[in-house]
Short mmCIF file of C-alpha atoms and ligand atoms in Angstrom, two decimals:
data_model
loop_
_atom_site.label_atom_id
_atom_site.label_comp_id
_atom_site.label_asym_id
_atom_site.label_seq_id
_atom_site.Cartn_x
_atom_site.Cartn_y
_atom_site.Cartn_z
CA MET A 1 0.00 0.00 0.00
CA ASP A 2 1.76 3.13 -1.07
CA ARG A 3 -0.60 5.86 0.00
CA LEU A 4 -1.17 6.84 3.61
CA GLU A 5 -4.80 7.58 2.71
CA ASP A 6 -5.37 3.93 1.76
CA PHE A 7 -3.68 2.75 4.94
CA ILE A 8 -6.03 4.99 6.97
CA LYS A 9 -9.12 3.69 5.14
CA VAL A 10 -8.08 0.10 5.83
CA GLU A 11 -7.53 0.87 9.51
CA ILE A 12 -10.98 2.51 9.76
CA ALA A 13 -12.63 -0.43 8.00
CA ALA A 14 -10.99 -2.79 10.50
CA LYS A 15 -11.26 -0.76 13.72
CA GLY A 16 -14.09 1.72 13.20
CA PRO A 17 -14.17 5.54 13.01
CA MET A 18 -10.82 7.26 13.50
CA ARG A 19 -10.30 10.03 16.03
CA VAL A 20 -8.49 13.22 15.04
CA ASP A 21 -5.48 12.38 17.23
CA ARG A 22 -4.85 9.05 15.49
CA PHE A 23 -5.27 10.72 12.10
CA MET A 24 -2.92 13.55 13.07
CA ASP A 25 -0.34 11.17 14.49
CA LEU A 26 -0.20 9.14 11.26
CA ALA A 27 -0.25 12.17 8.96
CA VAL A 28 2.28 14.28 10.89
CA SER A 29 4.80 11.45 11.40
CA HIS A 30 4.63 10.52 7.73
CA TYR A 31 5.04 14.14 6.73
CA TYR A 32 8.14 14.83 8.86
CA LYS A 33 9.74 11.45 8.27
CA THR A 34 9.77 11.92 4.51
CA ARG A 35 11.01 15.48 3.96
CA ASP A 36 12.67 18.70 5.11
CA PRO A 37 9.63 21.02 5.01
CA PHE A 38 11.29 24.29 6.02
CA GLY A 39 12.17 27.43 4.09
CA LYS A 40 11.01 29.46 1.13
CA ALA A 41 10.94 26.45 -1.22
CA GLY A 42 9.23 24.30 1.42
CA ASP A 43 5.91 24.50 3.22
CA PHE A 44 6.54 26.91 6.09
CA VAL A 45 9.17 29.03 7.84
CA THR A 46 9.79 28.83 11.59
CA ALA A 47 11.37 31.52 13.79
CA PRO A 48 14.90 30.04 13.80
CA GLU A 49 14.72 29.91 9.98
CA VAL A 50 13.68 33.60 9.83
CA SER A 51 16.91 34.81 11.41
CA GLN A 52 19.95 33.77 13.46
CA ILE A 53 18.95 36.34 16.09
CA PHE A 54 16.13 34.09 17.29
CA GLY A 55 18.46 31.23 18.24
CA GLU A 56 20.95 33.71 19.68
CA MET A 57 18.33 35.03 22.10
CA ILE A 58 17.48 31.47 23.12
CA GLY A 59 21.22 31.00 23.71
CA VAL A 60 21.27 34.00 26.05
CA TRP A 61 18.30 32.51 27.93
CA VAL A 62 19.89 29.06 28.20
CA ALA A 63 23.22 30.45 29.46
CA ASP A 64 21.44 32.70 31.96
CA SER A 65 19.35 29.77 33.22
CA TRP A 66 22.49 27.62 33.58
CA MET A 67 24.13 30.31 35.72
CA LYS A 68 20.99 30.68 37.84
CA MET A 69 21.14 26.91 38.38
CA GLY A 70 24.61 27.41 39.88
CA ALA A 71 26.55 26.58 36.68
CA PRO A 72 26.46 22.78 37.12
CA GLY A 73 29.61 21.06 35.80
CA ARG A 74 27.53 18.70 33.71
CA PHE A 75 24.01 19.19 32.37
CA VAL A 76 21.79 17.94 29.58
CA LEU A 77 20.88 20.49 26.90
CA LEU A 78 17.86 18.94 25.19
CA GLU A 79 15.99 20.24 22.18
CA CYS A 80 12.65 18.67 21.27
CA GLY A 81 11.85 18.64 17.53
CA PRO A 82 14.95 20.54 16.35
CA GLY A 83 13.93 20.78 12.65
CA ARG A 84 17.03 21.63 10.62
CA GLY A 85 19.18 22.15 13.72
CA THR A 86 19.38 25.88 13.04
CA LEU A 87 18.23 27.02 16.49
CA MET A 88 20.74 24.75 18.25
CA ALA A 89 23.58 25.88 15.95
CA ASP A 90 22.79 29.56 16.59
CA LEU A 91 22.39 28.93 20.33
CA LEU A 92 25.76 27.18 20.52
CA ARG A 93 27.52 29.95 18.60
CA ALA A 94 25.97 32.59 20.87
CA THR A 95 27.13 30.80 24.04
CA ARG A 96 30.71 30.02 22.93
CA SER A 97 32.22 32.70 25.12
CA VAL A 98 30.31 31.79 28.31
CA PRO A 99 33.08 30.36 30.55
CA GLY A 100 32.52 26.67 31.32
CA PHE A 101 29.19 26.39 29.49
CA HIS A 102 30.22 24.32 26.48
CA GLY A 103 32.44 22.11 28.63
CA ALA A 104 29.50 21.28 30.90
CA MET A 105 26.81 20.68 28.30
CA ASP A 106 25.75 17.35 26.90
CA VAL A 107 23.64 17.95 23.76
CA HIS A 108 20.61 15.71 23.19
CA LEU A 109 18.03 15.98 20.41
CA MET A 110 14.57 14.43 20.41
CA GLU A 111 13.59 13.80 16.80
CA ILE A 112 11.52 11.19 14.94
CA SER A 113 12.51 12.09 11.38
CA PRO A 114 15.57 10.42 9.81
CA VAL A 115 15.63 13.13 7.14
CA LEU A 116 15.74 15.88 9.77
CA ARG A 117 18.23 13.97 11.95
CA ALA A 118 20.60 14.06 8.97
CA ALA A 119 20.04 17.81 8.53
CA GLN A 120 20.66 18.35 12.26
CA GLY A 121 23.87 16.31 12.09
CA ALA A 122 25.10 18.51 9.23
CA ALA A 123 24.15 21.77 10.98
CA LEU A 124 25.89 20.62 14.17
CA ALA A 125 29.02 19.10 12.60
CA GLY A 126 31.78 18.92 15.21
CA VAL A 127 29.34 18.85 18.16
CA ASP A 128 28.88 15.63 20.10
CA VAL A 129 25.13 14.97 19.73
CA ALA A 130 22.90 12.09 20.86
CA TRP A 131 19.48 11.51 19.25
CA HIS A 132 16.39 10.08 20.91
CA ALA A 133 12.85 9.24 19.87
CA GLY A 134 11.44 10.14 23.29
CA LEU A 135 12.40 11.37 26.76
CA GLY A 136 12.96 7.84 28.07
CA ASP A 137 16.65 7.41 27.29
CA VAL A 138 17.76 11.01 27.87
CA PRO A 139 20.21 10.91 30.86
CA ASP A 140 18.35 11.34 34.16
CA ASP A 141 21.24 11.90 36.56
CA VAL A 142 22.13 15.57 35.87
CA PRO A 143 20.25 18.88 35.63
CA MET A 144 18.54 19.60 32.36
CA ILE A 145 17.77 22.63 30.17
CA VAL A 146 15.14 22.03 27.51
CA VAL A 147 14.10 24.04 24.45
CA ALA A 148 11.05 23.25 22.29
CA ASN A 149 10.07 25.58 19.44
CA GLU A 150 7.01 24.57 17.42
CA PHE A 151 7.17 21.07 18.86
CA PHE A 152 3.96 20.83 20.91
CA ASP A 153 1.79 21.99 18.00
CA ALA A 154 2.85 18.93 16.01
CA LEU A 155 1.64 16.55 18.74
CA PRO A 156 -1.88 15.24 18.07
CA ILE A 157 -5.12 16.69 19.43
CA ARG A 158 -8.67 15.44 19.84
CA GLN A 159 -11.66 17.58 18.85
CA ALA A 160 -15.08 17.69 20.49
CA ILE A 161 -18.07 19.43 18.88
CA TYR A 162 -21.12 20.73 20.75
CA GLN A 163 -24.24 19.59 18.88
CA SER A 164 -27.89 19.47 19.97
CA GLY A 165 -26.99 20.18 23.57
CA GLU A 166 -24.28 17.55 23.92
CA TRP A 167 -20.58 17.07 23.22
CA ARG A 168 -19.60 14.64 20.45
CA GLU A 169 -16.13 13.66 19.23
CA ARG A 170 -15.06 14.39 15.69
CA VAL A 171 -14.05 11.23 13.80
CA LEU A 172 -13.43 10.10 10.22
CA ASP A 173 -15.56 7.38 8.64
CA ASP A 174 -14.23 4.86 6.10
CA ALA A 175 -15.04 7.18 3.20
CA LEU A 176 -12.92 9.82 4.94
CA HIS A 177 -15.93 11.99 5.73
CA TRP A 178 -16.31 13.70 9.09
CA ASP A 179 -18.68 12.07 11.51
CA SER A 180 -19.12 12.21 15.28
CA VAL A 181 -19.40 9.73 18.14
CA SER A 182 -20.25 10.10 21.81
CA ILE A 183 -17.47 11.23 24.11
CA SER A 184 -16.69 11.56 27.79
CA MET A 185 -15.42 15.12 28.00
CA PRO A 186 -12.48 16.43 30.00
CA PRO A 187 -13.56 19.11 32.51
CA LEU A 188 -13.93 22.61 31.04
CA ARG A 189 -12.59 25.71 32.77
CA ASP A 190 -15.14 27.36 35.09
CA GLY A 191 -17.38 29.77 33.23
CA LEU A 192 -16.74 28.28 29.80
CA LYS A 193 -20.20 27.66 28.29
CA PRO A 194 -20.54 26.20 24.79
CA CYS A 195 -22.90 27.31 22.01
CA ALA A 196 -24.11 25.07 19.18
CA GLY A 197 -21.27 24.25 16.80
CA ASP A 198 -18.46 25.13 19.22
CA VAL A 199 -15.33 23.01 18.96
CA PHE A 200 -13.19 22.16 22.00
CA GLU A 201 -9.68 20.87 21.40
CA PHE A 202 -7.70 18.86 23.93
CA SER A 203 -4.57 16.83 23.67
CA PRO A 204 -3.69 13.85 25.84
CA ALA A 205 -0.42 13.59 23.84
CA ARG A 206 0.68 17.15 24.67
CA GLU A 207 -0.46 16.87 28.27
CA GLY A 208 1.27 13.50 28.65
CA PHE A 209 4.53 14.89 27.29
CA MET A 210 4.29 17.99 29.49
CA ARG A 211 3.71 15.81 32.57
CA ASP A 212 6.69 13.59 31.70
CA LEU A 213 8.92 16.59 31.08
CA ALA A 214 7.84 18.32 34.31
CA GLY A 215 8.43 15.07 36.22
CA ARG A 216 11.95 14.77 34.81
CA LEU A 217 12.75 18.42 35.56
CA GLU A 218 11.43 18.10 39.08
CA ALA A 219 13.59 15.02 39.70
CA GLN A 220 16.74 16.35 37.98
CA SER A 221 16.21 20.13 38.46
CA GLY A 222 16.36 22.45 35.51
CA ALA A 223 14.41 24.67 33.15
CA ALA A 224 12.45 24.47 29.92
CA LEU A 225 11.49 27.07 27.34
CA ILE A 226 8.38 26.15 25.39
CA ILE A 227 7.53 28.30 22.39
CA ASP A 228 4.53 27.79 20.15
CA TYR A 229 1.52 29.45 18.70
CA GLY A 230 -1.44 29.24 20.95
CA HIS A 231 -3.55 30.85 23.62
CA THR A 232 -3.00 31.63 27.29
CA GLN A 233 -6.63 30.83 28.16
CA SER A 234 -8.54 27.70 27.19
CA GLY A 235 -11.42 28.42 24.85
CA PHE A 236 -13.46 27.15 21.95
CA GLY A 237 -12.38 27.08 18.32
CA ASP A 238 -11.30 24.76 15.53
CA THR A 239 -7.59 25.56 15.09
CA LEU A 240 -6.56 22.40 13.26
CA GLN A 241 -4.98 23.52 10.02
CA GLY A 242 -3.23 22.06 7.03
CA VAL A 243 -0.25 24.01 5.70
CA SER A 244 1.27 23.50 2.30
CA ASN A 245 3.55 25.75 0.30
CA HIS A 246 3.03 28.66 2.75
CA ASN A 247 -0.78 28.50 2.42
CA SER A 248 -3.49 26.87 4.43
CA ALA A 249 -4.77 23.63 2.96
CA ASP A 250 -7.65 21.19 3.47
CA ILE A 251 -6.47 18.67 6.06
CA LEU A 252 -8.00 15.80 4.09
CA ASN A 253 -6.18 16.63 0.85
CA ASN A 254 -2.78 15.02 0.26
CA ILE A 255 -2.82 13.26 3.61
CA GLY A 256 0.72 12.90 4.97
CA GLU A 257 2.08 15.31 2.33
CA ILE A 258 1.01 18.55 4.04
CA ASP A 259 1.81 19.83 7.52
CA LEU A 260 -0.89 19.64 10.19
CA THR A 261 -0.85 21.97 13.12
CA SER A 262 -3.13 23.34 15.81
CA HIS A 263 -2.87 25.99 18.50
CA VAL A 264 -1.36 25.02 21.81
CA ASP A 265 -3.49 25.50 24.94
CA PHE A 266 -0.92 27.05 27.30
CA GLU A 267 -3.42 27.29 30.13
CA VAL A 268 -3.60 23.51 30.21
CA LEU A 269 0.18 23.02 29.85
CA GLY A 270 0.83 25.67 32.50
CA GLY A 271 -1.41 23.79 34.92
CA LEU A 272 0.85 20.74 34.63
CA CYS A 273 4.18 22.29 35.62
CA ASP A 274 5.88 24.94 37.80
CA HIS A 275 6.47 27.95 35.59
CA ASP A 276 7.46 31.61 35.75
CA GLY A 277 4.80 32.78 33.32
CA ILE A 278 3.49 32.67 29.77
CA VAL A 279 4.35 35.74 27.69
CA SER A 280 4.18 36.72 24.04
CA GLN A 281 7.15 35.94 21.80
CA ALA A 282 7.57 39.71 21.29
CA ALA A 283 7.77 40.39 25.04
CA PHE A 284 10.18 37.51 25.58
CA LEU A 285 12.54 38.38 22.72
CA LYS A 286 12.58 42.07 23.63
CA ALA A 287 13.36 41.23 27.25
CA MET A 288 16.29 39.13 25.98
CA GLY A 289 17.66 42.14 24.08
CA ILE A 290 16.75 41.22 20.51
CA GLU A 291 16.35 44.85 19.39
CA THR A 292 19.85 45.84 20.44
CA ARG A 293 21.30 42.73 18.82
CA ALA A 294 19.42 43.42 15.58
CA GLU A 295 20.61 47.04 15.48
CA ILE A 296 24.23 45.94 15.79
CA LEU A 297 23.87 43.38 12.98
CA ALA A 298 21.88 45.82 10.84
CA ARG A 299 25.00 47.99 10.41
CA GLN A 300 26.38 45.21 8.17
CA SER A 301 23.11 43.71 6.85
CA PRO A 302 20.10 46.07 7.01
CA ASP A 303 17.69 43.25 6.06
CA ILE A 304 17.92 41.96 9.61
CA LEU A 305 15.44 44.66 10.63
CA LYS A 306 12.80 43.01 8.43
CA ASP A 307 13.50 39.71 10.15
CA LEU A 308 13.18 41.40 13.53
CA HIS A 309 9.81 42.81 12.48
CA ARG A 310 8.65 39.36 11.46
CA LEU A 311 9.64 37.89 14.82
CA VAL A 312 8.19 40.56 17.11
CA ASN A 313 5.45 42.51 15.29
CA SER A 314 1.98 41.76 16.57
CA ARG A 315 0.62 41.22 13.06
CA GLU A 316 3.41 38.71 12.36
CA MET A 317 4.76 36.20 14.90
CA GLY A 318 5.03 38.53 17.93
CA THR A 319 1.68 38.01 19.63
CA LEU A 320 0.31 34.73 18.30
CA PHE A 321 3.41 32.91 19.55
CA LYS A 322 3.69 32.39 23.29
CA VAL A 323 6.65 31.47 25.47
CA MET A 324 6.46 29.56 28.76
CA GLY A 325 9.41 29.29 31.15
CA VAL A 326 9.39 26.16 33.30
CA ARG A 327 11.62 26.11 36.40
CA TYR A 328 12.46 23.42 38.97
CA GLY A 329 15.02 23.24 41.75
CA PHE A 330 16.49 26.74 41.86
CA GLY A 331 15.26 30.02 43.23
CA GLU A 332 15.83 32.81 40.75
CA THR A 333 13.14 33.69 38.20
CA LEU A 334 14.03 32.87 34.60
CA ALA A 335 15.09 35.66 32.24
CA GLY A 336 12.27 37.04 30.09
CA PHE A 337 9.46 36.42 32.63
N1 SAH B 401 11.98 23.44 16.13
C1 SAH B 401 12.14 23.45 14.69
C2 SAH B 401 11.20 22.52 13.95
C3 SAH B 401 9.73 22.62 14.23
S1 SAH B 401 8.78 21.47 13.27
C4 SAH B 401 11.99 24.86 14.18
O1 SAH B 401 11.53 25.71 14.93
O2 SAH B 401 12.37 25.12 13.03
C5 SAH B 401 8.51 20.12 14.38
C6 SAH B 401 9.72 19.27 14.66
O3 SAH B 401 9.33 18.25 15.59
C7 SAH B 401 10.33 18.54 13.48
O4 SAH B 401 11.71 18.44 13.67
C8 SAH B 401 9.64 17.17 13.57
O5 SAH B 401 10.28 16.16 12.85
C9 SAH B 401 9.65 16.95 15.07
N2 SAH B 401 8.63 16.05 15.58
C10 SAH B 401 7.32 16.00 15.28
N3 SAH B 401 6.68 15.08 16.03
C11 SAH B 401 7.61 14.54 16.85
C12 SAH B 401 7.57 13.54 17.87
N4 SAH B 401 6.45 12.91 18.19
N5 SAH B 401 8.73 13.24 18.51
C13 SAH B 401 9.89 13.88 18.20
N6 SAH B 401 9.99 14.83 17.24
C14 SAH B 401 8.87 15.14 16.57
#
């Protein structure tokens, strides 16, 4: 069977209607495992691919967090879903002159795609890197600093729809048409009242990963920076989107060949960990000094100011993207929060 669509139809015929999370899991893994989707010629551009200054600011944050942790002599620097490895490369360059930092770090990458693992290896040539498919085999005996940019949005969600006074779950039937089945709903935030047609998204996969990560950080001590597009308050809305060639696309067209993404519910993630706050990407990057850095670089390459605009303007990535700083085992508040 060569097409993912056929595989999905066969699974539905055998097992019954397919939930959105199973569909998303199959489609997203196939998508990332078979290509490098980033850049102008690809499907979408992420912040580290917009400009080196993004990764540099993350580098400043990581180094600052390491010092606040008491500059441990060995620590795990983990990136989840590193894409092309651009953010990590920029982060490492920006931290080169921090005394003791590179000697103490142990770089680990969590990545499912063999194509992207190869790209990360090339971007990080000369760095000792270990790859993992999950958190399980990342060393658990030293403090940890974790970075995840546009990782949570790729993890699958479930969708509930409010119809005729009750919640139903969105599923696909064996003709790949949308249908619904009964559902036992997770609790909604106090005061959240649905109207007919409202969609509520929730994600056991994201919550499960957040719980695991928080558990590891609590046991090992450390910090995590989670960046994604999403909202700071749970609410209703269908945010599941297909993205192809820089445009939005029908999620049922070209299954496994387009990117699928949905907004991250930071209120839910924030409830699962100890954190210093959830701020906009613009507020975070400005607090890290991105404007000063951009002005210095702009003397040589003025185009950097356009990149800065893209990263921090509220009509671009500045407001839609949120940043959460997770902290365990040390007292000082994280930079940027
Ligand atoms: N952080 C990068 C890439 C974001 S795209 C950037 O900002 O450019 C999402 C990344 O997560 C890709 O590298 C993708 O292959 C990886 N990914 C998606 N699902 C994953 C999973 N379940 N486990 C590990 N990596 C995953």
